[in-house]
Amino acid sequence: MPPLKYFEVECSDPVGGEAYKRIAADVLQDLDLLKVFEKLHIFVDPKVPIFVAAGVIRHLPRRVRVRDFAGINVQEGKAVLDIGDETYLAPLLTSLWAKFGKENVDQPDRFTVVLPEELFAQGEIEDMVVADPSVSIYQDVIYAMQYIAPEGFKVRRQHVGGTKFYYVASEDTLPEDVVETLVADTFARMGESL
Amino acid sequence: MTTLVPITYKGGVYRHDEIVDLIDDLGGYIVQKHVMAQEVVLQSFVPRDDVGLIRRIAKPLAGEVIEAPLVGTEIAVVSPSLEIHHLPHTSCDIAEYLRRAGAKTNMVGLARGFGKRIANLSAEERDVINEHDLAVYVLGSFEECLRQKFPVLRRGVDVPIVLTGAPDRETLTRITDPPVEGYVGDVGRIMHRFKRPEEIRKLDELVDEVSRALDARRDEIAKDPLSIFPARLMDILEEKVQEVSLLTHPTPVTAQLAGLRVKLPYEEYADALRALEIADGVTVGDIAEVLPSKMRNYILIRIKPYSETRIMV
């Protein structure tokens, strides 16, 4: 079972509820999200029909800055960026090109980027944000919920803000106050509030 | 009359032609032949009394003869959609397991089969399902949803149906009215590969249910036998229609319980097929209907019973 602090599936149909608990566990495992969630509560009522998932995300990876993955040496009028982790090289180059123009960004080999010193000095390159993994985490969380929810429930309302998220889906039009009522209730079950 | 039984032969490529010749000499038919790297799988019909002989001859070739109840049948695996919610598990796992039992399976992914109230079956989908010998409905987890959507998804489907879903067998039986030919409970939406012993047991149970439903259909056919055995007609077509051998489909001619699907364009070949002589002045048109299939532009041959044609080939 997933290393979540809290994981419950509540359903008026016990067989369906058990099935959805397995489905949710499988999906989270498949998408490698077990470590991302701290709490997850799913409420399904096929009679209404409605699917509500609410939860708390464990920790958001912080934004990746240039100094996190590159060593910087300034010498002889040049700033040499020694890339340690190639994962972020492409977004780094894209930002550098946008900032200084392609003609000023030299890449003699895969792991080295060279900039003229005067441009480097005015650019605050070390603290430049290259990537924000939390953006993809938000997408992954919502994708996982779409994957878990019954397929026919196409009308949906979703939200990820800070560490809390919710996902409500149904076949029919959702009531306007669904967030204040059902979602708030679901959070309350976990001892949380939105 | 010798009774033909369906078997699967699995063995190496080396000297497998001896088995092919043997089945031919014994008066059997090969309905599917798969060569995968060094391995050969033959789905065939052979005389009941000769199964032992084939086993004996296959032994030194390290070949294996297994009884395969679904050989010579075409089964539709009906999935509410082709989304990640149903594929590759559960629908593909089920289709694959039925193929192991010898069936030719086709996945029918409905355009709007998902949901409870919104589930729908189009006329085209219904006609495609009706071209098969049996349909396996792979449905989801909630009793409430199955109760409401299954009557819609089966509307107009007149082939035997085996229903699978997460509720247990008793519940499935209770909520299905009128009853269908088979039920397999405790399946539903499963998001991992079927590998645990209880999951494999469910697949075995499904094969049993499907073969039981098909046996009932075979018994029905036996009361008014077909004018020609489908595998025999298949053999004749493969021999006489040269274009069939040029097709690249895995099964250019697919055998069904009471017919064949020929994967040639209907417009160009239907008349030639109807006029094809199979024995002493008897043509295909005399003993069978040659119809356009709803699947691409294939040809569907439905063999008429003896009572209608008074001809037995």
Short mmCIF file of C-alpha atoms in Angstrom, two decimals:
data_model
loop_
_atom_site.label_atom_id
_atom_site.label_comp_id
_atom_site.label_asym_id
_atom_site.label_seq_id
_atom_site.Cartn_x
_atom_site.Cartn_y
_atom_site.Cartn_z
CA MET A 1 0.00 0.00 0.00
CA PRO A 2 1.10 3.58 -0.65
CA PRO A 3 3.11 5.42 1.99
CA LEU A 4 0.40 8.04 2.38
CA LYS A 5 -0.41 9.34 5.84
CA TYR A 6 -4.09 9.12 5.00
CA PHE A 7 -5.79 7.29 2.15
CA GLU A 8 -9.51 6.55 2.12
CA VAL A 9 -12.13 5.76 -0.48
CA GLU A 10 -15.70 6.33 0.57
CA CYS A 11 -18.46 4.89 -1.57
CA SER A 12 -22.11 3.95 -1.20
CA ASP A 13 -21.39 0.74 -3.15
CA PRO A 14 -18.93 -1.34 -1.08
CA VAL A 15 -17.75 -3.47 -4.04
CA GLY A 16 -17.20 -0.39 -6.19
CA GLY A 17 -15.46 1.38 -3.30
CA GLU A 18 -13.02 -1.48 -2.84
CA ALA A 19 -12.39 -1.54 -6.61
CA TYR A 20 -11.69 2.19 -6.66
CA LYS A 21 -9.29 1.91 -3.74
CA ARG A 22 -7.27 -0.58 -5.79
CA ILE A 23 -7.56 1.57 -8.91
CA ALA A 24 -6.32 4.68 -7.07
CA ALA A 25 -3.40 2.78 -5.51
CA ASP A 26 -2.42 1.33 -8.91
CA VAL A 27 -2.63 4.66 -10.70
CA LEU A 28 -0.59 6.52 -8.07
CA GLN A 29 2.02 3.80 -8.21
CA ASP A 30 2.10 3.79 -12.02
CA LEU A 31 2.51 7.54 -12.24
CA ASP A 32 5.12 7.52 -9.47
CA LEU A 33 3.09 9.90 -7.32
CA LEU A 34 3.04 7.95 -4.06
CA LYS A 35 5.66 10.20 -2.56
CA VAL A 36 3.94 13.34 -3.74
CA PHE A 37 0.68 12.82 -1.83
CA GLU A 38 0.41 13.19 1.91
CA LYS A 39 -3.33 12.71 2.21
CA LEU A 40 -5.99 11.62 -0.25
CA HIS A 41 -9.69 11.15 0.30
CA ILE A 42 -11.94 9.98 -2.52
CA PHE A 43 -15.70 10.06 -2.32
CA VAL A 44 -17.77 8.36 -5.04
CA ASP A 45 -21.51 8.08 -5.24
CA PRO A 46 -22.60 6.37 -8.46
CA LYS A 47 -26.25 7.08 -7.70
CA VAL A 48 -25.90 10.89 -7.93
CA PRO A 49 -23.44 10.43 -9.78
CA ILE A 50 -20.46 12.29 -8.34
CA PHE A 51 -16.73 11.77 -7.82
CA VAL A 52 -14.83 13.96 -5.36
CA ALA A 53 -11.12 13.64 -4.68
CA ALA A 54 -9.39 15.95 -2.25
CA GLY A 55 -5.94 15.82 -0.80
CA VAL A 56 -2.76 17.34 0.45
CA ILE A 57 0.45 17.29 -1.53
CA ARG A 58 3.46 16.38 0.58
CA HIS A 59 6.15 18.81 -0.46
CA LEU A 60 6.64 20.81 -3.55
CA PRO A 61 10.07 20.68 -5.08
CA ARG A 62 11.55 24.15 -5.08
CA ARG A 63 12.28 26.08 -8.23
CA VAL A 64 15.50 25.15 -9.98
CA ARG A 65 18.03 27.97 -10.32
CA VAL A 66 21.23 27.99 -12.35
CA ARG A 67 23.49 27.61 -9.32
CA ASP A 68 21.69 24.37 -8.40
CA PHE A 69 23.04 22.48 -11.36
CA ALA A 70 25.96 24.49 -12.81
CA GLY A 71 29.35 25.62 -11.56
CA ILE A 72 30.32 29.12 -12.67
CA ASN A 73 33.87 30.37 -13.34
CA VAL A 74 34.60 33.90 -14.44
CA GLN A 75 38.00 34.31 -16.06
CA GLU A 76 39.66 36.17 -18.91
CA GLY A 77 36.59 38.13 -19.82
CA LYS A 78 34.39 35.06 -20.03
CA ALA A 79 31.90 33.35 -17.74
CA VAL A 80 32.05 29.58 -18.07
CA LEU A 81 29.02 27.60 -16.90
CA ASP A 82 29.98 24.04 -16.12
CA ILE A 83 26.73 22.01 -16.33
CA GLY A 84 26.41 19.29 -13.71
CA ASP A 85 22.91 18.03 -14.54
CA GLU A 86 21.95 17.97 -18.19
CA THR A 87 18.21 17.69 -17.36
CA TYR A 88 17.87 21.47 -17.22
CA LEU A 89 20.25 22.33 -20.05
CA ALA A 90 17.56 22.86 -22.68
CA PRO A 91 15.44 25.31 -20.63
CA LEU A 92 18.66 27.08 -19.56
CA LEU A 93 19.77 27.61 -23.14
CA THR A 94 16.31 28.80 -24.12
CA SER A 95 16.35 31.44 -21.37
CA LEU A 96 19.91 32.51 -22.16
CA TRP A 97 19.12 32.88 -25.85
CA ALA A 98 16.06 34.94 -25.05
CA LYS A 99 18.07 37.14 -22.72
CA PHE A 100 21.36 37.63 -24.59
CA GLY A 101 20.70 36.48 -28.15
CA LYS A 102 22.09 33.33 -29.74
CA GLU A 103 25.25 35.06 -30.98
CA ASN A 104 26.38 35.73 -27.38
CA VAL A 105 25.78 32.24 -26.00
CA ASP A 106 28.51 29.83 -26.94
CA GLN A 107 28.36 26.10 -26.22
CA PRO A 108 31.71 24.50 -27.08
CA ASP A 109 30.62 21.09 -25.80
CA ARG A 110 27.63 19.36 -24.20
CA PHE A 111 28.47 20.34 -20.64
CA THR A 112 29.85 23.85 -21.10
CA VAL A 113 28.16 27.16 -21.81
CA VAL A 114 30.27 30.30 -22.28
CA LEU A 115 29.01 33.89 -21.95
CA PRO A 116 30.85 37.21 -22.32
CA GLU A 117 31.73 38.54 -18.83
CA GLU A 118 30.12 41.95 -19.21
CA LEU A 119 26.75 40.39 -20.10
CA PHE A 120 27.09 37.85 -17.31
CA ALA A 121 27.74 40.57 -14.74
CA GLN A 122 24.53 42.43 -15.49
CA GLY A 123 22.38 39.32 -15.82
CA GLU A 124 22.21 37.80 -12.28
CA ILE A 125 22.57 34.47 -13.95
CA GLU A 126 23.26 32.46 -10.81
CA ASP A 127 19.83 33.13 -9.38
CA MET A 128 17.96 32.81 -12.65
CA VAL A 129 15.01 30.38 -12.37
CA VAL A 130 15.29 27.74 -15.08
CA ALA A 131 12.50 25.33 -14.28
CA ASP A 132 9.62 24.96 -11.85
CA PRO A 133 8.92 21.27 -11.21
CA SER A 134 5.83 22.11 -9.16
CA VAL A 135 4.05 23.11 -12.38
CA SER A 136 4.38 19.58 -13.73
CA ILE A 137 3.44 18.16 -10.33
CA TYR A 138 0.15 20.07 -10.50
CA GLN A 139 -0.47 18.68 -13.97
CA ASP A 140 0.45 15.18 -12.86
CA VAL A 141 -1.90 15.34 -9.86
CA ILE A 142 -4.84 16.41 -12.01
CA TYR A 143 -3.97 13.82 -14.68
CA ALA A 144 -3.92 11.13 -11.98
CA MET A 145 -7.37 12.20 -10.79
CA GLN A 146 -8.75 12.10 -14.36
CA TYR A 147 -7.24 8.65 -14.71
CA ILE A 148 -8.78 7.40 -11.46
CA ALA A 149 -12.24 8.97 -11.89
CA PRO A 150 -14.87 6.99 -13.83
CA GLU A 151 -14.46 7.83 -17.50
CA GLY A 152 -17.98 9.04 -18.12
CA PHE A 153 -17.69 11.80 -15.53
CA LYS A 154 -16.72 14.50 -17.98
CA VAL A 155 -18.12 17.59 -16.23
CA ARG A 156 -15.48 18.59 -13.74
CA ARG A 157 -14.10 21.27 -11.49
CA GLN A 158 -10.51 21.12 -10.32
CA HIS A 159 -8.12 23.22 -8.31
CA VAL A 160 -4.56 23.00 -7.07
CA GLY A 161 -3.33 25.76 -4.82
CA GLY A 162 -0.35 25.55 -2.49
CA THR A 163 -0.38 22.07 -1.03
CA LYS A 164 -4.13 21.42 -1.27
CA PHE A 165 -6.04 20.20 -4.27
CA TYR A 166 -9.48 18.98 -5.16
CA TYR A 167 -11.11 17.39 -8.21
CA VAL A 168 -14.86 17.02 -8.61
CA ALA A 169 -16.43 15.25 -11.57
CA SER A 170 -19.86 14.10 -12.65
CA GLU A 171 -21.91 13.18 -15.68
CA ASP A 172 -24.38 15.93 -14.93
CA THR A 173 -23.98 19.64 -14.30
CA LEU A 174 -22.24 20.19 -10.97
CA PRO A 175 -24.11 22.14 -8.29
CA GLU A 176 -22.70 25.65 -7.90
CA ASP A 177 -21.90 25.23 -4.23
CA VAL A 178 -20.16 21.88 -4.66
CA VAL A 179 -16.85 23.30 -3.39
CA GLU A 180 -18.37 24.80 -0.27
CA THR A 181 -20.33 21.67 0.56
CA LEU A 182 -18.94 18.37 -0.78
CA VAL A 183 -15.32 19.39 -1.15
CA ALA A 184 -15.25 21.14 2.23
CA ASP A 185 -16.79 18.01 3.79
CA THR A 186 -14.18 15.81 2.17
CA PHE A 187 -11.37 17.97 3.54
CA ALA A 188 -13.01 17.91 6.96
CA ARG A 189 -12.88 14.11 6.98
CA MET A 190 -9.11 14.31 6.70
CA GLY A 191 -8.94 16.91 9.44
CA GLU A 192 -8.01 19.61 6.96
CA SER A 193 -9.69 22.67 5.56
CA LEU A 194 -9.43 24.20 2.12
CA MET B 1 -18.99 -38.77 -40.11
CA THR B 2 -15.80 -38.01 -38.21
CA THR B 3 -16.04 -35.43 -35.47
CA LEU B 4 -13.53 -32.65 -35.71
CA VAL B 5 -12.17 -31.22 -32.46
CA PRO B 6 -10.39 -27.90 -32.04
CA ILE B 7 -6.76 -28.08 -30.95
CA THR B 8 -3.73 -25.82 -30.72
CA TYR B 9 -0.33 -27.13 -31.74
CA LYS B 10 2.70 -25.32 -30.33
CA GLY B 11 6.17 -26.25 -31.44
CA GLY B 12 9.35 -25.20 -33.16
CA VAL B 13 9.63 -24.07 -36.76
CA TYR B 14 11.92 -27.01 -37.53
CA ARG B 15 9.98 -29.77 -39.32
CA HIS B 16 6.63 -28.21 -38.46
CA ASP B 17 5.59 -28.78 -42.09
CA GLU B 18 5.34 -32.47 -41.19
CA ILE B 19 2.59 -31.61 -38.71
CA VAL B 20 0.88 -29.37 -41.28
CA ASP B 21 0.93 -32.26 -43.80
CA LEU B 22 -0.25 -34.72 -41.17
CA ILE B 23 -3.28 -32.59 -40.22
CA ASP B 24 -4.06 -32.23 -43.92
CA ASP B 25 -3.74 -35.99 -44.56
CA LEU B 26 -5.98 -36.81 -41.60
CA GLY B 27 -8.69 -34.60 -43.08
CA GLY B 28 -8.23 -31.79 -40.58
CA TYR B 29 -8.06 -28.06 -41.22
CA ILE B 30 -5.67 -25.38 -40.08
CA VAL B 31 -7.59 -22.18 -39.40
CA GLN B 32 -4.72 -20.05 -38.16
CA LYS B 33 -0.98 -20.35 -38.42
CA HIS B 34 1.35 -18.07 -36.52
CA VAL B 35 5.09 -18.17 -36.96
CA MET B 36 6.80 -16.16 -34.24
CA ALA B 37 10.60 -16.26 -34.42
CA GLN B 38 11.42 -19.91 -33.73
CA GLU B 39 7.94 -20.89 -32.65
CA VAL B 40 4.88 -22.02 -34.58
CA VAL B 41 1.32 -22.03 -33.33
CA LEU B 42 -1.30 -23.86 -35.38
CA GLN B 43 -4.98 -23.47 -34.53
CA SER B 44 -6.66 -26.42 -36.16
CA PHE B 45 -9.55 -28.83 -36.36
CA VAL B 46 -8.57 -32.50 -36.37
CA PRO B 47 -10.53 -35.78 -36.21
CA ARG B 48 -11.14 -36.70 -32.56
CA ASP B 49 -9.60 -40.18 -32.94
CA ASP B 50 -6.36 -38.83 -34.36
CA VAL B 51 -5.41 -36.39 -31.58
CA GLY B 52 -3.30 -39.13 -29.95
CA LEU B 53 -1.51 -39.80 -33.23
CA ILE B 54 -0.63 -36.12 -33.68
CA ARG B 55 0.63 -36.02 -30.07
CA ARG B 56 2.84 -39.07 -30.73
CA ILE B 57 4.30 -37.64 -33.94
CA ALA B 58 4.78 -34.20 -32.34
CA LYS B 59 6.67 -35.59 -29.36
CA PRO B 60 10.12 -35.97 -30.94
CA LEU B 61 9.70 -32.45 -32.38
CA ALA B 62 9.05 -31.12 -28.86
CA GLY B 63 5.62 -30.06 -30.05
CA GLU B 64 2.67 -29.71 -27.74
CA VAL B 65 -0.97 -30.43 -28.53
CA ILE B 66 -3.52 -28.64 -26.38
CA GLU B 67 -7.28 -28.76 -26.57
CA ALA B 68 -8.43 -25.26 -27.46
CA PRO B 69 -12.18 -24.85 -27.15
CA LEU B 70 -12.37 -21.50 -28.93
CA VAL B 71 -10.62 -22.37 -32.21
CA GLY B 72 -12.68 -21.34 -35.21
CA THR B 73 -14.62 -18.62 -33.42
CA GLU B 74 -14.50 -14.86 -33.73
CA ILE B 75 -15.20 -12.98 -30.52
CA ALA B 76 -15.83 -9.26 -29.99
CA VAL B 77 -14.34 -7.79 -26.83
CA VAL B 78 -16.53 -4.76 -26.24
CA SER B 79 -14.95 -1.98 -24.22
CA PRO B 80 -16.82 1.22 -23.25
CA SER B 81 -14.08 3.25 -24.99
CA LEU B 82 -10.47 2.97 -26.04
CA GLU B 83 -9.26 5.33 -23.29
CA ILE B 84 -6.57 4.62 -20.67
CA HIS B 85 -9.35 3.73 -18.23
CA HIS B 86 -9.96 0.42 -20.01
CA LEU B 87 -6.78 -0.25 -21.97
CA PRO B 88 -4.39 -2.02 -21.92
CA HIS B 89 -5.80 -3.65 -18.79
CA THR B 90 -8.56 -4.97 -18.60
CA SER B 91 -9.74 -5.21 -22.20
CA CYS B 92 -6.45 -6.24 -23.81
CA ASP B 93 -5.65 -8.78 -21.09
CA ILE B 94 -9.02 -10.42 -21.66
CA ALA B 95 -8.68 -10.34 -25.45
CA GLU B 96 -5.20 -11.83 -25.22
CA TYR B 97 -6.31 -14.64 -22.93
CA LEU B 98 -9.17 -15.55 -25.24
CA ARG B 99 -6.71 -15.69 -28.13
CA ARG B 100 -4.61 -18.15 -26.15
CA ALA B 101 -7.67 -20.38 -26.00
CA GLY B 102 -7.77 -20.29 -29.81
CA ALA B 103 -10.30 -17.54 -30.52
CA LYS B 104 -9.82 -14.74 -32.99
CA THR B 105 -10.70 -11.64 -31.01
CA ASN B 106 -11.55 -8.15 -32.19
CA MET B 107 -11.60 -5.22 -29.82
CA VAL B 108 -14.70 -3.10 -30.25
CA GLY B 109 -14.08 0.24 -28.57
CA LEU B 110 -17.37 2.10 -28.42
CA ALA B 111 -17.41 5.78 -29.21
CA ARG B 112 -19.70 6.67 -26.29
CA GLY B 113 -19.95 3.55 -24.18
CA PHE B 114 -18.71 5.18 -20.97
CA GLY B 115 -20.78 6.73 -18.21
CA LYS B 116 -24.08 5.77 -16.64
CA ARG B 117 -26.76 7.97 -18.17
CA ILE B 118 -24.72 9.02 -21.21
CA ALA B 119 -23.72 5.51 -22.41
CA ASN B 120 -24.73 4.83 -26.00
CA LEU B 121 -24.39 2.25 -28.74
CA SER B 122 -24.49 3.37 -32.36
CA ALA B 123 -26.13 1.37 -35.13
CA GLU B 124 -22.75 0.76 -36.75
CA GLU B 125 -21.26 -0.56 -33.51
CA ARG B 126 -24.27 -2.82 -33.02
CA ASP B 127 -23.89 -4.24 -36.54
CA VAL B 128 -20.16 -4.82 -36.07
CA ILE B 129 -20.79 -6.69 -32.80
CA ASN B 130 -23.50 -8.78 -34.50
CA GLU B 131 -20.98 -10.02 -37.06
CA HIS B 132 -19.20 -12.00 -34.33
CA ASP B 133 -19.96 -15.34 -32.74
CA LEU B 134 -20.04 -13.89 -29.25
CA ALA B 135 -19.50 -10.58 -27.50
CA VAL B 136 -17.66 -10.18 -24.19
CA TYR B 137 -18.74 -6.93 -22.51
CA VAL B 138 -15.93 -5.64 -20.33
CA LEU B 139 -17.68 -3.23 -18.02
CA GLY B 140 -16.77 -1.36 -14.85
CA SER B 141 -17.15 -1.30 -11.13
CA PHE B 142 -20.51 0.05 -9.98
CA GLU B 143 -23.63 -2.09 -9.79
CA GLU B 144 -25.78 1.01 -10.21
CA CYS B 145 -24.03 2.01 -13.44
CA LEU B 146 -24.11 -1.50 -14.92
CA ARG B 147 -27.82 -1.78 -14.18
CA GLN B 148 -28.52 1.42 -16.06
CA LYS B 149 -26.07 1.23 -18.96
CA PHE B 150 -25.97 -2.45 -19.89
CA PRO B 151 -29.51 -2.54 -21.36
CA VAL B 152 -28.47 0.36 -23.61
CA LEU B 153 -25.20 -1.26 -24.68
CA ARG B 154 -26.87 -4.57 -25.56
CA ARG B 155 -29.79 -3.05 -27.49
CA GLY B 156 -30.13 -4.85 -30.82
CA VAL B 157 -27.20 -7.20 -30.15
CA ASP B 158 -28.40 -10.69 -30.99
CA VAL B 159 -25.21 -12.71 -30.55
CA PRO B 160 -24.55 -14.45 -27.21
CA ILE B 161 -23.12 -12.08 -24.59
CA VAL B 162 -20.77 -12.72 -21.67
CA LEU B 163 -20.82 -9.87 -19.17
CA THR B 164 -17.91 -9.00 -16.88
CA GLY B 165 -17.84 -6.42 -14.10
CA ALA B 166 -16.73 -5.79 -10.53
CA PRO B 167 -19.95 -6.93 -8.78
CA ASP B 168 -20.03 -10.65 -8.03
CA ARG B 169 -21.67 -13.16 -10.33
CA GLU B 170 -24.94 -13.28 -8.36
CA THR B 171 -25.32 -9.50 -8.51
CA LEU B 172 -24.58 -9.44 -12.25
CA THR B 173 -27.18 -12.16 -12.78
CA ARG B 174 -29.70 -10.26 -10.66
CA ILE B 175 -29.33 -6.93 -12.44
CA THR B 176 -29.39 -8.33 -15.99
CA ASP B 177 -32.81 -8.64 -17.52
CA PRO B 178 -33.32 -10.49 -19.80
CA PRO B 179 -30.43 -12.77 -18.78
CA VAL B 180 -27.33 -13.08 -20.95
CA GLU B 181 -25.41 -16.25 -21.78
CA GLY B 182 -22.56 -15.83 -19.28
CA TYR B 183 -21.35 -13.79 -16.32
CA VAL B 184 -17.93 -13.29 -14.78
CA GLY B 185 -17.94 -11.22 -11.62
CA ASP B 186 -15.13 -9.61 -9.58
CA VAL B 187 -13.33 -8.24 -12.64
CA GLY B 188 -14.31 -4.61 -13.33
CA ARG B 189 -11.74 -1.90 -13.89
CA ILE B 190 -8.32 -3.29 -13.05
CA MET B 191 -5.41 -0.94 -13.60
CA HIS B 192 -2.59 -3.48 -13.56
CA ARG B 193 -1.74 -6.52 -15.60
CA PHE B 194 -3.69 -9.65 -14.70
CA LYS B 195 -1.01 -11.70 -12.97
CA ARG B 196 -2.15 -12.67 -9.49
CA PRO B 197 -3.48 -16.23 -9.20
CA GLU B 198 -7.02 -15.02 -8.45
CA GLU B 199 -6.95 -12.79 -11.54
CA ILE B 200 -5.74 -15.62 -13.77
CA ARG B 201 -8.49 -17.79 -12.27
CA LYS B 202 -11.00 -15.14 -13.36
CA LEU B 203 -9.64 -15.30 -16.92
CA ASP B 204 -9.95 -19.10 -16.88
CA GLU B 205 -13.50 -18.70 -15.63
CA LEU B 206 -14.17 -16.33 -18.53
CA VAL B 207 -12.84 -18.87 -21.06
CA ASP B 208 -15.14 -21.49 -19.48
CA GLU B 209 -18.16 -19.19 -19.67
CA VAL B 210 -17.38 -18.29 -23.27
CA SER B 211 -16.90 -21.92 -24.32
CA ARG B 212 -20.11 -22.91 -22.55
CA ALA B 213 -22.05 -20.22 -24.42
CA LEU B 214 -20.44 -21.22 -27.70
CA ASP B 215 -21.08 -24.93 -27.09
CA ALA B 216 -24.76 -24.13 -26.70
CA ARG B 217 -24.61 -22.31 -30.03
CA ARG B 218 -22.76 -25.25 -31.62
CA ASP B 219 -25.44 -27.64 -30.35
CA GLU B 220 -28.06 -25.42 -31.89
CA ILE B 221 -26.22 -25.49 -35.23
CA ALA B 222 -25.79 -29.28 -35.00
CA LYS B 223 -29.58 -29.70 -34.96
CA ASP B 224 -29.73 -28.17 -38.42
CA PRO B 225 -26.19 -28.65 -39.78
CA LEU B 226 -24.51 -26.15 -42.05
CA SER B 227 -24.24 -26.92 -45.76
CA ILE B 228 -20.47 -26.84 -45.43
CA PHE B 229 -18.11 -26.78 -42.45
CA PRO B 230 -16.67 -23.22 -42.26
CA ALA B 231 -13.06 -24.45 -41.97
CA ARG B 232 -13.56 -26.53 -45.11
CA LEU B 233 -14.92 -23.56 -47.07
CA MET B 234 -11.95 -21.56 -45.78
CA ASP B 235 -9.58 -24.21 -47.07
CA ILE B 236 -11.25 -24.15 -50.49
CA LEU B 237 -11.16 -20.35 -50.70
CA GLU B 238 -7.49 -20.26 -49.77
CA GLU B 239 -6.79 -22.80 -52.46
CA LYS B 240 -8.91 -21.37 -55.24
CA VAL B 241 -8.79 -17.60 -54.67
CA GLN B 242 -5.22 -16.67 -55.31
CA GLU B 243 -5.59 -13.09 -53.98
CA VAL B 244 -6.19 -14.45 -50.49
CA SER B 245 -2.62 -15.69 -50.30
CA LEU B 246 -1.37 -12.21 -51.20
CA LEU B 247 -3.10 -10.54 -48.25
CA THR B 248 -0.88 -9.46 -45.40
CA HIS B 249 -3.49 -9.75 -42.65
CA PRO B 250 -2.62 -12.19 -39.85
CA THR B 251 -5.85 -14.02 -40.67
CA PRO B 252 -6.84 -13.23 -44.29
CA VAL B 253 -9.83 -15.52 -43.92
CA THR B 254 -11.29 -15.72 -40.43
CA ALA B 255 -13.34 -18.74 -39.47
CA GLN B 256 -16.52 -18.28 -37.49
CA LEU B 257 -19.01 -20.79 -36.10
CA ALA B 258 -21.33 -20.42 -39.08
CA GLY B 259 -19.43 -18.36 -41.57
CA LEU B 260 -16.25 -16.67 -42.68
CA ARG B 261 -14.87 -13.19 -42.89
CA VAL B 262 -12.84 -12.75 -46.06
CA LYS B 263 -10.57 -9.71 -46.02
CA LEU B 264 -10.96 -8.83 -49.69
CA PRO B 265 -12.87 -5.75 -50.92
CA TYR B 266 -16.56 -6.57 -51.30
CA GLU B 267 -17.20 -4.50 -54.43
CA GLU B 268 -14.51 -6.23 -56.46
CA TYR B 269 -14.71 -9.82 -55.24
CA ALA B 270 -18.27 -10.51 -54.09
CA ASP B 271 -19.59 -11.67 -57.46
CA ALA B 272 -16.53 -13.81 -58.17
CA LEU B 273 -16.88 -15.45 -54.76
CA ARG B 274 -20.58 -16.16 -55.25
CA ALA B 275 -19.83 -17.84 -58.58
CA LEU B 276 -16.91 -19.87 -57.22
CA GLU B 277 -17.54 -23.57 -57.68
CA ILE B 278 -16.69 -25.63 -54.64
CA ALA B 279 -17.86 -29.10 -55.69
CA ASP B 280 -19.72 -30.70 -58.59
CA GLY B 281 -21.60 -27.66 -59.82
CA VAL B 282 -22.26 -26.25 -56.33
CA THR B 283 -21.16 -22.65 -55.98
CA VAL B 284 -20.55 -20.57 -52.88
CA GLY B 285 -23.68 -18.57 -53.74
CA ASP B 286 -25.79 -21.76 -53.55
CA ILE B 287 -24.88 -22.56 -49.98
CA ALA B 288 -24.04 -19.22 -48.44
CA GLU B 289 -24.90 -15.54 -48.40
CA VAL B 290 -22.04 -13.29 -49.48
CA LEU B 291 -22.59 -10.01 -47.65
CA PRO B 292 -20.71 -6.75 -47.22
CA SER B 293 -19.12 -6.63 -43.77
CA LYS B 294 -19.43 -3.57 -41.55
CA MET B 295 -15.77 -4.00 -40.77
CA ARG B 296 -13.86 -1.97 -43.40
CA ASN B 297 -14.90 -3.24 -46.84
CA TYR B 298 -14.47 -6.91 -46.07
CA ILE B 299 -16.75 -9.73 -47.18
CA LEU B 300 -18.86 -11.67 -44.72
CA ILE B 301 -19.96 -15.15 -45.75
CA ARG B 302 -22.88 -16.63 -43.82
CA ILE B 303 -23.29 -20.33 -44.52
CA LYS B 304 -26.89 -21.45 -44.88
CA PRO B 305 -28.15 -24.55 -43.04
CA TYR B 306 -28.91 -27.82 -44.81
CA SER B 307 -32.66 -27.37 -44.29
CA GLU B 308 -32.55 -24.30 -46.50
CA THR B 309 -30.26 -25.49 -49.29
CA ARG B 310 -30.73 -29.28 -49.31
CA ILE B 311 -27.04 -29.44 -50.21
CA MET B 312 -24.29 -30.87 -48.04
CA VAL B 313 -20.72 -30.44 -49.25
#
